Amino acid sequence: MTTLASRVRVTGEAPGAVTTPGGGSVGTERQGDSFSLLTQLDGHQKVVTGIALPSGSDKLYTASKDETLRIWDCASGQDLGVGTKGCVSLILQNHPCLCSLAVELKTHCTGVLNPGGEVGCMISEGPWLLVGMPNLVKAWNIQTNVDLSLTGPVGQVYSLVVGTDLLFAGTQDGSILVWRYNTATNCFDPAASLTGHTLAVVSLYVGANRLYSGSMDNSIKVWSLDNLQCVQTLTEHTSVVMSLICWDQFLLSCSLDNTVKIWAATQGGNLEVTYTHKEEYGVLALCGVHDAQAKPVLLCSCNDNSLHLYDLPSFTERGKILAKQEIRSIQIGPGGIFFTGDGTGQVKVWKWSTQPTAIHP
């Protein structure tokens, strides 16, 4: 079977840095809204494939293809997963469990959490931590410590998303497996298998009572959450559809064909491309965030090791982060925090600020 890694162009390493639209050097002050690096979390040995900060928890979870989950204990400062000598305590402003912002270096690491295989993706939903792996999905309830293995996938699980009471998993064989959460038994019951893609499903998103799936077959399929039937197939991309998000009434998609496409519904209800943004390199991941003034910003990761920040809807560039390797994971946190995870295994923590900020690598 073709793997996602074989389709994503491998780029050489570039020095970690942050640049501004005006081409200022690292450390250059920027006026107005900007973002700053809070800290770097080291320990993973391969690409970071998931970052989760479950609601109501004081722990940050990171996952990697190095076959480990790392649990960063925000309250005590201990990394409860497999670690290197330097672990970081992260206290996030405005997090429900915490009340200040600080970074404290620690040297004591305890415990190992090895799910038993390469992690293709990870999300959290309520008390559940959901991990995509070869041939299964692991589900951990972080409140009750219930550990479930959801079997059925064929090959690596590349993408996971939750819609209403349904869990969807995009798999290497092109199918989307569906489970329904059973509140009586606290288990996930098999509900359906959605077929139609001819290659691996690598991106999933739920919005507007629809499931959107992006595939290595270059297509996007739109599924009704009412009956789980495919209602439209979008074929305007010419390479792998790596990431999907919904924003207001629009669907945004990105691809290794170097484009971000904006889709809107016609009067008949079908989606059509209303704008195509072109990059110089393949686009790996999209994430929407609001800056310190509540303005919408699109985070757009490319396979030249860069992460672009664009104002919406103008696509005016606000800044650019350069990583050592491709940024494959982006996660929004509370209080203006966002996280990035790259191909070296580094996780970095960033924060929007209303004050002029010097940006450092």
Tab-separated table of C-alpha atoms in Angstrom:
chain	number	residue	atom	x	y	z
A	1	MET	CA	0.000	0.000	0.000
A	2	THR	CA	1.153	3.543	-0.754
A	3	THR	CA	1.938	5.436	2.434
A	4	LEU	CA	1.467	9.111	3.098
A	5	ALA	CA	5.151	9.558	3.909
A	6	SER	CA	6.096	8.328	0.452
A	7	ARG	CA	3.947	11.016	-1.166
A	8	VAL	CA	5.129	13.982	0.915
A	9	ARG	CA	8.349	15.441	-0.433
A	10	VAL	CA	11.149	15.261	2.113
A	11	THR	CA	12.947	18.558	2.526
A	12	GLY	CA	16.325	19.324	3.988
A	13	GLU	CA	16.732	20.859	7.380
A	14	ALA	CA	16.556	24.607	7.813
A	15	PRO	CA	17.556	26.548	10.900
A	16	GLY	CA	14.653	27.303	13.214
A	17	ALA	CA	13.652	30.940	12.901
A	18	VAL	CA	10.797	33.390	12.762
A	19	THR	CA	10.556	35.988	10.023
A	20	THR	CA	8.256	38.936	9.471
A	21	PRO	CA	6.516	40.063	6.274
A	22	GLY	CA	9.038	42.853	5.853
A	23	GLY	CA	11.895	40.385	5.879
A	24	GLY	CA	13.206	41.444	9.290
A	25	SER	CA	15.851	39.328	10.949
A	26	VAL	CA	15.289	36.995	13.846
A	27	GLY	CA	14.669	39.009	17.008
A	28	THR	CA	13.334	42.033	15.105
A	29	GLU	CA	10.599	43.861	17.008
A	30	ARG	CA	7.189	44.022	15.354
A	31	GLN	CA	4.560	46.601	16.133
A	32	GLY	CA	0.924	45.742	16.804
A	33	ASP	CA	-0.379	42.197	17.063
A	34	SER	CA	2.346	39.576	16.930
A	35	PHE	CA	3.243	36.175	18.347
A	36	SER	CA	6.107	35.033	20.511
A	37	LEU	CA	7.721	31.710	21.294
A	38	LEU	CA	7.046	30.679	24.893
A	39	THR	CA	8.955	27.423	25.077
A	40	GLN	CA	10.076	24.292	23.267
A	41	LEU	CA	9.203	20.762	24.357
A	42	ASP	CA	11.893	18.240	23.431
A	43	GLY	CA	11.829	14.472	23.611
A	44	HIS	CA	10.087	12.929	20.604
A	45	GLN	CA	12.509	11.333	18.160
A	46	LYS	CA	10.323	11.433	15.038
A	47	VAL	CA	7.612	13.595	13.489
A	48	VAL	CA	4.908	14.855	15.833
A	49	THR	CA	1.543	13.578	14.586
A	50	GLY	CA	-0.810	14.913	17.257
A	51	ILE	CA	-1.101	17.522	20.006
A	52	ALA	CA	-4.035	17.599	22.432
A	53	LEU	CA	-4.972	19.687	25.461
A	54	PRO	CA	-8.218	18.082	26.681
A	55	SER	CA	-10.787	20.391	28.210
A	56	GLY	CA	-10.725	20.263	31.992
A	57	SER	CA	-7.315	18.572	32.097
A	58	ASP	CA	-4.045	20.007	33.392
A	59	LYS	CA	-1.997	17.853	31.004
A	60	LEU	CA	-0.746	18.361	27.479
A	61	TYR	CA	-0.556	15.248	25.279
A	62	THR	CA	1.762	14.881	22.288
A	63	ALA	CA	2.055	11.909	19.918
A	64	SER	CA	4.712	10.864	17.434
A	65	LYS	CA	5.741	8.277	14.901
A	66	ASP	CA	8.418	7.275	17.426
A	67	GLU	CA	5.649	5.060	18.922
A	68	THR	CA	5.241	7.144	22.068
A	69	LEU	CA	2.740	9.458	23.671
A	70	ARG	CA	4.220	12.107	25.917
A	71	ILE	CA	2.172	13.531	28.757
A	72	TRP	CA	3.301	16.925	29.985
A	73	ASP	CA	2.095	17.505	33.538
A	74	CYS	CA	1.266	21.199	33.579
A	75	ALA	CA	0.766	21.357	37.331
A	76	SER	CA	3.842	19.504	38.608
A	77	GLY	CA	6.250	20.114	35.743
A	78	GLN	CA	6.885	16.449	35.044
A	79	ASP	CA	6.863	14.804	31.648
A	80	LEU	CA	5.020	11.542	32.328
A	81	GLY	CA	5.928	10.011	28.977
A	82	VAL	CA	9.208	8.790	27.550
A	83	GLY	CA	11.566	11.703	28.011
A	84	THR	CA	14.907	13.281	27.547
A	85	LYS	CA	16.760	14.841	30.446
A	86	GLY	CA	15.097	18.243	30.128
A	87	CYS	CA	11.334	18.322	30.672
A	88	VAL	CA	9.153	21.373	30.763
A	89	SER	CA	6.380	22.514	33.033
A	90	LEU	CA	3.843	24.521	31.121
A	91	ILE	CA	1.345	26.692	32.955
A	92	LEU	CA	-1.079	28.136	30.410
A	93	GLN	CA	-2.880	31.395	30.979
A	94	ASN	CA	-6.683	31.141	31.010
A	95	HIS	CA	-6.658	27.345	31.001
A	96	PRO	CA	-9.629	26.135	33.110
A	97	CYS	CA	-7.333	24.373	35.573
A	98	LEU	CA	-4.570	26.967	35.722
A	99	CYS	CA	-4.301	30.680	36.263
A	100	SER	CA	-0.860	32.012	35.276
A	101	LEU	CA	1.720	31.752	32.546
A	102	ALA	CA	5.170	30.401	33.303
A	103	VAL	CA	7.855	28.157	31.926
A	104	GLU	CA	9.898	26.052	34.309
A	105	LEU	CA	12.634	23.628	33.336
A	106	LYS	CA	12.638	20.251	35.054
A	107	THR	CA	15.110	17.396	34.942
A	108	HIS	CA	13.049	14.529	36.355
A	109	CYS	CA	11.023	12.377	33.953
A	110	THR	CA	8.934	9.411	35.046
A	111	GLY	CA	6.823	6.794	33.293
A	112	VAL	CA	6.376	5.437	29.786
A	113	LEU	CA	3.280	5.495	27.587
A	114	ASN	CA	3.838	3.321	24.542
A	115	PRO	CA	0.646	2.565	22.597
A	116	GLY	CA	2.300	-0.346	20.794
A	117	GLY	CA	2.798	1.118	17.344
A	118	GLU	CA	3.399	4.155	15.191
A	119	VAL	CA	0.915	6.935	15.923
A	120	GLY	CA	-0.668	8.348	12.779
A	121	CYS	CA	-2.885	10.936	14.485
A	122	MET	CA	-4.329	11.919	17.863
A	123	ILE	CA	-7.292	14.035	18.988
A	124	SER	CA	-9.196	14.583	22.219
A	125	GLU	CA	-12.947	14.770	22.699
A	126	GLY	CA	-14.322	15.358	26.179
A	127	PRO	CA	-12.490	12.955	28.524
A	128	TRP	CA	-11.388	10.715	25.634
A	129	LEU	CA	-7.932	10.663	24.066
A	130	LEU	CA	-8.252	9.016	20.643
A	131	VAL	CA	-5.143	7.680	18.901
A	132	GLY	CA	-4.907	6.393	15.328
A	133	MET	CA	-2.491	3.486	14.832
A	134	PRO	CA	-1.892	0.656	12.373
A	135	ASN	CA	-5.079	-1.433	12.154
A	136	LEU	CA	-6.820	0.089	15.176
A	137	VAL	CA	-7.858	3.166	17.135
A	138	LYS	CA	-6.932	3.366	20.809
A	139	ALA	CA	-9.365	5.207	23.080
A	140	TRP	CA	-8.295	6.267	26.571
A	141	ASN	CA	-10.652	7.892	29.034
A	142	ILE	CA	-8.331	10.192	31.006
A	143	GLN	CA	-10.854	10.498	33.837
A	144	THR	CA	-11.663	6.813	34.409
A	145	ASN	CA	-8.511	5.242	32.870
A	146	VAL	CA	-10.691	3.034	30.639
A	147	ASP	CA	-8.554	1.719	27.750
A	148	LEU	CA	-10.346	0.542	24.587
A	149	SER	CA	-9.027	-0.852	21.300
A	150	LEU	CA	-11.312	-0.198	18.326
A	151	THR	CA	-10.491	-2.735	15.641
A	152	GLY	CA	-11.467	-2.770	11.993
A	153	PRO	CA	-9.124	-0.333	10.215
A	154	VAL	CA	-6.866	-1.767	7.510
A	155	GLY	CA	-3.444	-0.165	7.598
A	156	GLN	CA	-2.483	3.078	9.304
A	157	VAL	CA	-5.204	5.366	10.671
A	158	TYR	CA	-4.197	8.797	9.360
A	159	SER	CA	-7.093	10.968	10.539
A	160	LEU	CA	-9.739	11.099	13.252
A	161	VAL	CA	-12.689	13.396	13.885
A	162	VAL	CA	-15.804	13.393	16.078
A	163	GLY	CA	-19.216	14.569	14.891
A	164	THR	CA	-22.244	14.467	17.205
A	165	ASP	CA	-21.962	11.028	18.823
A	166	LEU	CA	-19.952	9.489	15.964
A	167	LEU	CA	-16.215	8.825	15.710
A	168	PHE	CA	-14.747	8.732	12.193
A	169	ALA	CA	-11.370	7.223	11.259
A	170	GLY	CA	-9.682	7.725	7.880
A	171	THR	CA	-7.612	4.689	6.970
A	172	GLN	CA	-4.829	3.650	4.639
A	173	ASP	CA	-7.089	1.456	2.491
A	174	GLY	CA	-9.347	4.402	1.597
A	175	SER	CA	-12.297	3.607	3.860
A	176	ILE	CA	-13.721	5.698	6.692
A	177	LEU	CA	-14.745	3.613	9.690
A	178	VAL	CA	-17.495	4.912	11.966
A	179	TRP	CA	-18.242	4.147	15.603
A	180	ARG	CA	-21.143	5.409	17.709
A	181	TYR	CA	-20.529	6.219	21.350
A	182	ASN	CA	-22.791	4.191	23.626
A	183	THR	CA	-23.469	6.170	26.810
A	184	ALA	CA	-24.983	3.126	28.541
A	185	THR	CA	-21.881	0.966	28.159
A	186	ASN	CA	-19.274	3.759	27.801
A	187	CYS	CA	-18.018	1.997	24.679
A	188	PHE	CA	-17.758	2.741	20.972
A	189	ASP	CA	-19.989	0.484	18.868
A	190	PRO	CA	-19.206	-0.096	15.161
A	191	ALA	CA	-21.725	1.860	13.096
A	192	ALA	CA	-20.641	1.962	9.443
A	193	SER	CA	-17.844	1.835	6.903
A	194	LEU	CA	-17.862	4.603	4.303
A	195	THR	CA	-16.298	3.646	0.991
A	196	GLY	CA	-15.605	5.556	-2.202
A	197	HIS	CA	-12.065	6.861	-1.909
A	198	THR	CA	-9.571	4.783	-3.868
A	199	LEU	CA	-6.511	5.663	-1.758
A	200	ALA	CA	-5.787	6.535	1.877
A	201	VAL	CA	-8.011	9.059	3.674
A	202	VAL	CA	-5.575	11.488	5.314
A	203	SER	CA	-7.826	14.365	6.432
A	204	LEU	CA	-11.264	14.606	8.011
A	205	TYR	CA	-13.390	17.509	9.241
A	206	VAL	CA	-16.950	17.875	10.527
A	207	GLY	CA	-18.969	21.054	9.971
A	208	ALA	CA	-22.448	22.207	8.884
A	209	ASN	CA	-23.891	18.705	9.431
A	210	ARG	CA	-21.378	17.338	6.944
A	211	LEU	CA	-18.307	15.128	7.101
A	212	TYR	CA	-15.535	16.193	4.711
A	213	SER	CA	-12.824	13.701	3.776
A	214	GLY	CA	-9.577	14.370	1.897
A	215	SER	CA	-7.609	11.603	0.260
A	216	MET	CA	-4.423	10.595	-1.494
A	217	ASP	CA	-6.671	10.044	-4.540
A	218	ASN	CA	-6.708	13.896	-4.789
A	219	SER	CA	-10.431	14.184	-4.061
A	220	ILE	CA	-12.639	15.553	-1.291
A	221	LYS	CA	-15.869	13.757	-0.487
A	222	VAL	CA	-18.803	15.388	1.285
A	223	TRP	CA	-20.937	13.089	3.457
A	224	SER	CA	-24.295	13.780	5.106
A	225	LEU	CA	-24.219	13.164	8.857
A	226	ASP	CA	-27.932	12.317	8.716
A	227	ASN	CA	-27.582	9.178	6.598
A	228	LEU	CA	-23.771	8.841	6.082
A	229	GLN	CA	-24.212	8.981	2.307
A	230	CYS	CA	-21.788	10.775	-0.006
A	231	VAL	CA	-23.545	13.838	-1.444
A	232	GLN	CA	-20.699	15.361	-3.493
A	233	THR	CA	-17.158	14.612	-4.680
A	234	LEU	CA	-14.786	17.532	-5.274
A	235	THR	CA	-11.979	16.894	-7.756
A	236	GLU	CA	-10.315	20.294	-8.289
A	237	HIS	CA	-7.102	19.378	-6.438
A	238	THR	CA	-4.373	17.631	-8.435
A	239	SER	CA	-2.495	16.016	-5.537
A	240	VAL	CA	-3.057	14.694	-2.012
A	241	VAL	CA	-5.642	16.653	0.003
A	242	MET	CA	-3.707	17.052	3.247
A	243	SER	CA	-5.978	19.145	5.485
A	244	LEU	CA	-9.548	20.469	5.715
A	245	ILE	CA	-11.195	23.058	7.935
A	246	CYS	CA	-14.530	24.902	7.986
A	247	TRP	CA	-14.655	28.607	8.708
A	248	ASP	CA	-17.997	30.411	8.797
A	249	GLN	CA	-19.823	29.220	5.663
A	250	PHE	CA	-16.632	28.245	3.837
A	251	LEU	CA	-14.661	25.018	3.448
A	252	LEU	CA	-10.876	25.425	3.180
A	253	SER	CA	-8.727	22.657	1.732
A	254	CYS	CA	-4.998	22.350	1.112
A	255	SER	CA	-2.963	19.986	-1.012
A	256	LEU	CA	0.496	18.944	-2.126
A	257	ASP	CA	-0.461	20.663	-5.406
A	258	ASN	CA	0.734	23.905	-3.706
A	259	THR	CA	-2.745	25.387	-3.260
A	260	VAL	CA	-5.273	26.346	-0.619
A	261	LYS	CA	-8.801	26.357	-2.033
A	262	ILE	CA	-11.796	28.185	-0.586
A	263	TRP	CA	-15.162	26.531	-1.237
A	264	ALA	CA	-18.650	27.992	-0.843
A	265	ALA	CA	-22.109	26.541	-1.378
A	266	THR	CA	-24.109	27.494	-4.449
A	267	GLN	CA	-27.858	28.099	-4.368
A	268	GLY	CA	-28.285	24.440	-5.183
A	269	GLY	CA	-26.250	23.449	-2.143
A	270	ASN	CA	-23.168	22.070	-3.894
A	271	LEU	CA	-19.692	23.386	-3.106
A	272	GLU	CA	-17.677	25.301	-5.678
A	273	VAL	CA	-14.216	26.890	-5.532
A	274	THR	CA	-14.473	30.644	-5.000
A	275	TYR	CA	-10.759	31.394	-4.530
A	276	THR	CA	-7.437	29.563	-4.927
A	277	HIS	CA	-4.371	30.689	-2.979
A	278	LYS	CA	-1.082	29.468	-4.416
A	279	GLU	CA	2.081	28.628	-2.487
A	280	GLU	CA	5.552	27.814	-3.803
A	281	TYR	CA	5.516	24.436	-2.051
A	282	GLY	CA	3.048	21.738	-1.108
A	283	VAL	CA	0.685	22.619	1.725
A	284	LEU	CA	0.569	20.164	4.633
A	285	ALA	CA	-1.793	21.511	7.291
A	286	LEU	CA	-4.319	24.275	7.965
A	287	CYS	CA	-5.561	25.663	11.256
A	288	GLY	CA	-7.746	28.658	12.050
A	289	VAL	CA	-7.061	30.936	15.000
A	290	HIS	CA	-8.036	34.391	16.216
A	291	ASP	CA	-5.315	36.864	17.107
A	292	ALA	CA	-5.261	39.084	20.205
A	293	GLN	CA	-7.798	41.424	18.579
A	294	ALA	CA	-10.117	38.547	17.618
A	295	LYS	CA	-9.222	38.853	13.928
A	296	PRO	CA	-9.248	35.576	11.954
A	297	VAL	CA	-5.825	34.227	10.997
A	298	LEU	CA	-5.045	31.112	8.945
A	299	LEU	CA	-2.009	29.035	9.903
A	300	CYS	CA	-0.698	27.320	6.781
A	301	SER	CA	2.147	24.794	6.950
A	302	CYS	CA	4.171	24.017	3.817
A	303	ASN	CA	6.702	21.310	3.011
A	304	ASP	CA	9.588	23.789	2.785
A	305	ASN	CA	9.595	23.685	6.624
A	306	SER	CA	7.590	26.924	6.899
A	307	LEU	CA	4.383	27.955	8.637
A	308	HIS	CA	2.695	31.036	7.158
A	309	LEU	CA	0.235	33.194	9.085
A	310	TYR	CA	-2.348	34.902	6.869
A	311	ASP	CA	-5.056	37.422	7.640
A	312	LEU	CA	-8.444	36.302	6.371
A	313	PRO	CA	-10.100	36.888	4.021
A	314	SER	CA	-7.323	38.925	2.350
A	315	PHE	CA	-4.530	36.307	2.656
A	316	THR	CA	-2.174	39.125	3.673
A	317	GLU	CA	0.854	37.509	5.315
A	318	ARG	CA	1.268	38.328	9.011
A	319	GLY	CA	4.445	36.359	9.612
A	320	LYS	CA	6.250	33.102	8.980
A	321	ILE	CA	7.774	30.456	11.226
A	322	LEU	CA	10.657	28.379	9.896
A	323	ALA	CA	11.129	24.987	11.549
A	324	LYS	CA	13.970	22.479	11.349
A	325	GLN	CA	11.678	20.124	9.450
A	326	GLU	CA	8.100	20.205	8.191
A	327	ILE	CA	5.426	21.267	10.685
A	328	ARG	CA	2.853	18.486	10.576
A	329	SER	CA	0.789	19.259	13.701
A	330	ILE	CA	-0.899	22.522	14.714
A	331	GLN	CA	-3.167	22.821	17.736
A	332	ILE	CA	-4.975	25.820	19.223
A	333	GLY	CA	-4.886	26.223	23.006
A	334	PRO	CA	-6.559	28.648	25.416
A	335	GLY	CA	-5.683	32.286	25.980
A	336	GLY	CA	-4.029	32.963	22.611
A	337	ILE	CA	-1.772	29.902	22.825
A	338	PHE	CA	-1.019	27.692	19.825
A	339	PHE	CA	1.265	24.682	19.424
A	340	THR	CA	3.317	23.373	16.497
A	341	GLY	CA	4.986	19.983	16.100
A	342	ASP	CA	7.593	19.249	13.428
A	343	GLY	CA	9.445	16.410	11.773
A	344	THR	CA	12.308	16.421	14.272
A	345	GLY	CA	9.929	15.726	17.156
A	346	GLN	CA	10.042	19.258	18.560
A	347	VAL	CA	6.862	20.803	19.944
A	348	LYS	CA	6.850	24.581	20.255
A	349	VAL	CA	4.433	26.755	22.187
A	350	TRP	CA	3.475	30.197	20.831
A	351	LYS	CA	1.282	33.036	22.068
A	352	TRP	CA	-0.390	36.015	20.467
A	353	SER	CA	0.392	39.344	22.127
A	354	THR	CA	-0.947	42.876	21.768
A	355	GLN	CA	2.397	44.340	22.774
A	356	PRO	CA	5.415	44.819	20.463
A	357	THR	CA	7.299	41.541	20.697
A	358	ALA	CA	10.783	40.416	19.770
A	359	ILE	CA	10.517	37.047	18.042
A	360	HIS	CA	13.250	34.538	18.807
A	361	PRO	CA	13.851	31.035	17.405
